[in-house]
Short mmCIF file of C-alpha atoms in Angstrom, two decimals:
data_model
loop_
_atom_site.label_atom_id
_atom_site.label_comp_id
_atom_site.label_asym_id
_atom_site.label_seq_id
_atom_site.Cartn_x
_atom_site.Cartn_y
_atom_site.Cartn_z
CA UNK A 1 14.66 -5.42 -27.46
CA UNK A 2 16.23 -3.21 -24.85
CA UNK A 3 16.01 -4.34 -20.95
CA UNK A 4 13.86 -1.72 -19.41
CA UNK A 5 14.13 -2.73 -15.79
CA UNK A 6 17.70 -2.38 -16.18
CA UNK A 7 17.72 0.85 -17.58
CA UNK A 8 15.09 1.92 -14.85
CA UNK A 9 17.71 0.71 -12.19
CA UNK A 10 20.41 2.64 -13.71
CA UNK A 11 18.45 5.65 -12.76
CA UNK A 12 19.28 4.74 -9.21
CA UNK A 13 22.82 4.01 -10.01
CA UNK A 14 22.83 0.12 -10.42
CA UNK A 15 25.26 -1.31 -12.22
CA UNK A 16 25.43 -5.25 -13.05
CA UNK A 17 28.48 -7.32 -12.01
CA UNK A 18 29.42 -9.83 -14.31
CA UNK A 19 28.13 -13.60 -13.68
CA UNK A 20 30.09 -16.62 -14.90
CA UNK A 21 29.40 -20.40 -14.17
CA UNK A 22 31.66 -21.58 -11.69
CA UNK A 23 31.88 -24.42 -9.10
CA UNK A 24 34.13 -24.81 -5.91
CA UNK A 25 33.91 -26.25 -2.57
CA UNK A 26 30.30 -25.77 -1.69
CA UNK A 27 29.07 -23.48 -4.03
CA UNK A 28 28.31 -23.33 -7.40
CA UNK A 29 27.26 -20.58 -9.90
CA UNK A 30 25.22 -21.85 -12.61
CA UNK A 31 22.83 -20.06 -15.86
CA UNK A 32 19.83 -21.92 -16.36
CA UNK A 33 19.04 -23.27 -20.18
CA UNK A 34 15.51 -22.44 -20.11
CA UNK A 35 15.12 -19.04 -17.59
CA UNK A 36 18.71 -17.74 -18.24
CA UNK A 37 18.59 -17.05 -14.68
CA UNK A 38 22.01 -16.64 -12.86
CA UNK A 39 21.44 -19.21 -9.75
CA UNK A 40 23.99 -19.04 -6.67
CA UNK A 41 23.57 -22.62 -4.86
CA UNK A 42 25.12 -23.73 -1.54
CA UNK A 43 24.80 -27.26 -1.01
CA UNK A 44 23.15 -27.62 -3.99
CA UNK A 45 20.52 -25.52 -2.54
CA UNK A 46 19.35 -22.16 -4.22
CA UNK A 47 20.65 -19.27 -2.10
CA UNK A 48 20.36 -16.44 -4.78
CA UNK A 49 18.71 -15.95 -8.63
CA UNK A 50 19.35 -12.81 -10.70
CA UNK A 51 17.06 -13.13 -13.79
CA UNK A 52 18.06 -11.82 -17.24
CA UNK A 53 16.27 -8.76 -16.87
CA UNK A 54 17.37 -7.73 -13.32
CA UNK A 55 14.05 -7.11 -12.14
CA UNK A 56 14.26 -8.76 -8.86
CA UNK A 57 17.27 -6.65 -8.04
CA UNK A 58 14.68 -4.20 -7.32
CA UNK A 59 14.18 -6.19 -4.16
CA UNK A 60 17.57 -4.34 -2.50
CA UNK A 61 16.00 -0.89 -3.51
CA UNK A 62 15.54 -0.03 0.35
CA UNK A 63 19.45 -1.18 1.29
CA UNK A 64 20.51 0.92 -1.75
CA UNK A 65 18.47 3.99 -1.10
CA UNK A 66 19.15 4.23 3.00
CA UNK A 67 23.21 3.21 2.44
CA UNK A 68 25.84 6.09 2.82
CA UNK A 69 29.02 6.57 4.13
CA UNK A 70 30.57 3.27 5.27
CA UNK A 71 28.16 0.44 4.84
CA UNK A 72 28.60 -3.23 6.15
CA UNK A 73 26.92 -6.33 4.07
CA UNK A 74 26.47 -9.54 5.43
CA UNK A 75 26.32 -11.60 2.46
CA UNK A 76 27.90 -11.50 -0.88
CA UNK A 77 26.06 -13.75 -3.08
CA UNK A 78 25.93 -12.80 -6.67
CA UNK A 79 27.31 -9.57 -6.12
CA UNK A 80 24.54 -7.18 -7.27
CA UNK A 81 24.35 -5.38 -3.99
CA UNK A 82 27.96 -4.79 -3.13
CA UNK A 83 28.25 -3.92 -6.74
CA UNK A 84 25.37 -1.30 -6.78
CA UNK A 85 26.62 0.25 -3.50
CA UNK A 86 30.33 1.29 -4.73
CA UNK A 87 28.32 3.22 -7.70
CA UNK A 88 26.65 5.19 -5.02
CA UNK A 89 27.80 8.56 -4.64
CA UNK A 90 26.82 8.89 -0.65
CA UNK A 91 28.70 5.61 -0.16
CA UNK A 92 32.08 5.95 0.77
CA UNK A 93 33.50 2.16 1.89
CA UNK A 94 31.89 -0.98 1.40
CA UNK A 95 32.53 -4.11 3.36
CA UNK A 96 31.35 -7.18 2.80
CA UNK A 97 31.39 -10.16 5.56
CA UNK A 98 30.71 -13.78 4.22
CA UNK A 99 31.21 -17.25 5.72
CA UNK A 100 32.04 -18.76 2.21
CA UNK A 101 35.53 -18.63 1.12
CA UNK A 102 34.68 -19.60 -2.25
CA UNK A 103 32.62 -16.97 -2.92
CA UNK A 104 35.42 -14.48 -2.43
CA UNK A 105 37.39 -16.65 -4.80
CA UNK A 106 34.65 -16.56 -7.69
CA UNK A 107 34.42 -12.43 -7.59
CA UNK A 108 38.05 -12.28 -7.05
CA UNK A 109 38.38 -14.29 -10.62
CA UNK A 110 35.16 -12.66 -12.29
CA UNK A 111 34.71 -9.20 -10.73
CA UNK A 112 38.02 -7.87 -9.83
CA UNK A 113 37.28 -4.16 -10.39
CA UNK A 114 34.34 -4.66 -7.37
CA UNK A 115 36.87 -6.73 -5.05
CA UNK A 116 39.64 -3.93 -5.48
CA UNK A 117 36.48 -1.58 -4.31
CA UNK A 118 35.74 -3.45 -1.36
CA UNK A 119 36.59 -4.68 2.11
CA UNK A 120 36.22 -8.35 2.41
CA UNK A 121 35.80 -10.31 5.73
CA UNK A 122 35.31 -14.36 6.03
CA UNK A 123 33.23 -14.72 8.94
CA UNK A 124 30.06 -16.91 10.33
CA UNK A 125 29.10 -14.37 12.50
CA UNK A 126 29.74 -10.42 13.72
CA UNK A 127 32.06 -11.21 16.22
CA UNK A 128 34.80 -9.56 14.43
CA UNK A 129 33.15 -6.23 15.83
CA UNK A 130 34.04 -3.08 14.10
CA UNK A 131 31.67 -0.20 13.20
CA UNK A 132 29.92 1.63 10.11
CA UNK A 133 27.06 3.89 9.34
CA UNK A 134 24.64 1.31 7.73
CA UNK A 135 24.64 -2.19 8.44
CA UNK A 136 22.53 -4.33 5.89
CA UNK A 137 21.91 -8.07 6.24
CA UNK A 138 21.16 -10.11 2.87
CA UNK A 139 21.68 -13.46 4.08
CA UNK A 140 21.63 -16.12 7.20
CA UNK A 141 23.34 -19.34 5.53
CA UNK A 142 22.15 -22.58 7.68
CA UNK A 143 18.97 -20.21 9.15
CA UNK A 144 16.25 -19.47 6.96
CA UNK A 145 14.18 -16.77 8.07
CA UNK A 146 10.89 -18.08 6.32
CA UNK A 147 11.34 -21.66 8.46
CA UNK A 148 11.20 -19.62 11.87
CA UNK A 149 8.68 -17.70 13.73
CA UNK A 150 8.82 -13.93 13.75
CA UNK A 151 9.68 -13.76 17.21
CA UNK A 152 12.58 -16.01 16.84
CA UNK A 153 13.97 -14.55 13.59
CA UNK A 154 13.93 -11.01 15.08
CA UNK A 155 15.69 -12.26 18.60
CA UNK A 156 18.11 -13.73 15.83
CA UNK A 157 18.89 -10.24 14.38
CA UNK A 158 19.23 -8.95 17.40
CA UNK A 159 22.00 -11.47 18.44
CA UNK A 160 23.80 -10.85 15.40
CA UNK A 161 23.98 -7.50 15.51
CA UNK A 162 25.31 -6.44 18.74
CA UNK A 163 28.73 -6.74 18.12
CA UNK A 164 28.52 -4.30 15.32
CA UNK A 165 28.45 -0.39 16.27
CA UNK A 166 26.22 0.87 13.28
CA UNK A 167 23.64 4.02 13.24
CA UNK A 168 21.30 2.31 10.36
CA UNK A 169 19.58 -1.13 10.02
CA UNK A 170 18.17 -2.79 7.28
CA UNK A 171 17.51 -6.54 6.76
CA UNK A 172 16.11 -9.18 4.49
CA UNK A 173 13.21 -10.24 4.24
CA UNK A 174 11.94 -7.13 6.02
CA UNK A 175 9.69 -6.26 3.21
CA UNK A 176 7.93 -9.89 3.33
CA UNK A 177 7.51 -9.35 6.81
CA UNK A 178 5.60 -5.94 6.53
CA UNK A 179 3.47 -7.44 3.48
CA UNK A 180 2.78 -10.27 5.35
CA UNK A 181 1.49 -8.12 8.27
CA UNK A 182 -0.41 -5.82 6.12
CA UNK A 183 -2.16 -9.11 3.86
CA UNK A 184 -3.66 -9.78 7.85
CA UNK A 185 -5.26 -6.43 7.92
CA UNK A 186 -2.42 -4.68 10.02
CA UNK A 187 -1.27 -0.88 9.24
CA UNK A 188 1.74 -0.77 7.48
CA UNK A 189 3.34 2.42 9.76
CA UNK A 190 2.23 0.75 12.75
CA UNK A 191 3.39 -2.55 12.06
CA UNK A 192 7.13 -1.20 10.96
CA UNK A 193 7.23 0.95 13.80
CA UNK A 194 6.86 -1.92 16.22
CA UNK A 195 9.92 -3.44 14.25
CA UNK A 196 11.88 -0.31 15.29
CA UNK A 197 10.86 -1.05 18.84
CA UNK A 198 12.68 -4.16 18.82
CA UNK A 199 15.67 -2.71 16.28
CA UNK A 200 15.81 0.54 16.95
CA UNK A 201 18.53 1.03 14.35
CA UNK A 202 15.62 0.73 11.46
CA UNK A 203 15.32 4.18 10.01
CA UNK A 204 12.68 6.51 10.79
CA UNK A 205 10.20 6.32 7.76
CA UNK A 206 6.79 7.99 7.00
CA UNK A 207 3.87 5.85 5.32
CA UNK A 208 5.43 7.37 2.04
CA UNK A 209 8.77 5.71 2.43
CA UNK A 210 7.34 2.32 3.44
CA UNK A 211 5.00 2.61 0.48
CA UNK A 212 7.87 3.39 -1.95
CA UNK A 213 10.04 0.65 -0.66
CA UNK A 214 7.23 -2.05 -0.69
CA UNK A 215 6.10 -0.70 -4.53
CA UNK A 216 9.92 -1.41 -5.80
CA UNK A 217 10.08 -4.97 -3.84
CA UNK A 218 7.13 -6.38 -5.25
CA UNK A 219 7.49 -4.07 -8.84
CA UNK A 220 3.99 -3.60 -8.94
CA UNK A 221 4.52 0.06 -9.65
CA UNK A 222 8.19 1.65 -10.12
CA UNK A 223 8.18 5.55 -10.32
CA UNK A 224 10.13 6.98 -12.74
CA UNK A 225 11.71 9.44 -10.05
CA UNK A 226 13.42 9.07 -6.81
CA UNK A 227 11.24 9.23 -3.71
CA UNK A 228 10.64 12.69 -2.32
CA UNK A 229 13.27 13.62 0.76
#
């Protein structure tokens, strides 16, 4: 049976990285026997999962869609987002920052082609400075967003990003935050614009853009064409 999700993702320039079981230091990558999921664990705690159909990679649609020029990602994980971005025609340079040297070694062993196309920085913060067109936050390590109140989480992001000169920001799990507020009866566009007041480098979006990204994120609707510009 053909993988319909992967086929759809490839319409948006997605290409899957290589996966392999691996263990070194505090990280391990394993393939579950029952689900066939690839799981990245840090200190035994699940940090990221990619299922065999790749449908949860749609959660990175907003990040992949807004990316252009020079892009910096915080969080290497299983490599699905960096590998997606190097295949985007509007992306000229990808830099990946991560605190775990072992995850760099994993990708150097199993995704050497990817590693040749990106720059890497080992760091637990953005104190190294620098600049980029688009800054993407895809991991927070020992700081779990779902265990924080919203105000503290947003303040954490403000503190994280002030060292990096960037034009556009997106962060995980913004789509979850928008969905939560919407489920409480809040207007999606108003909610998003309130986040932009606190984090002004979030891109200007209209309601159609937000609906599109949330639909992709939750996979409750997959348009067969790219969103209208």
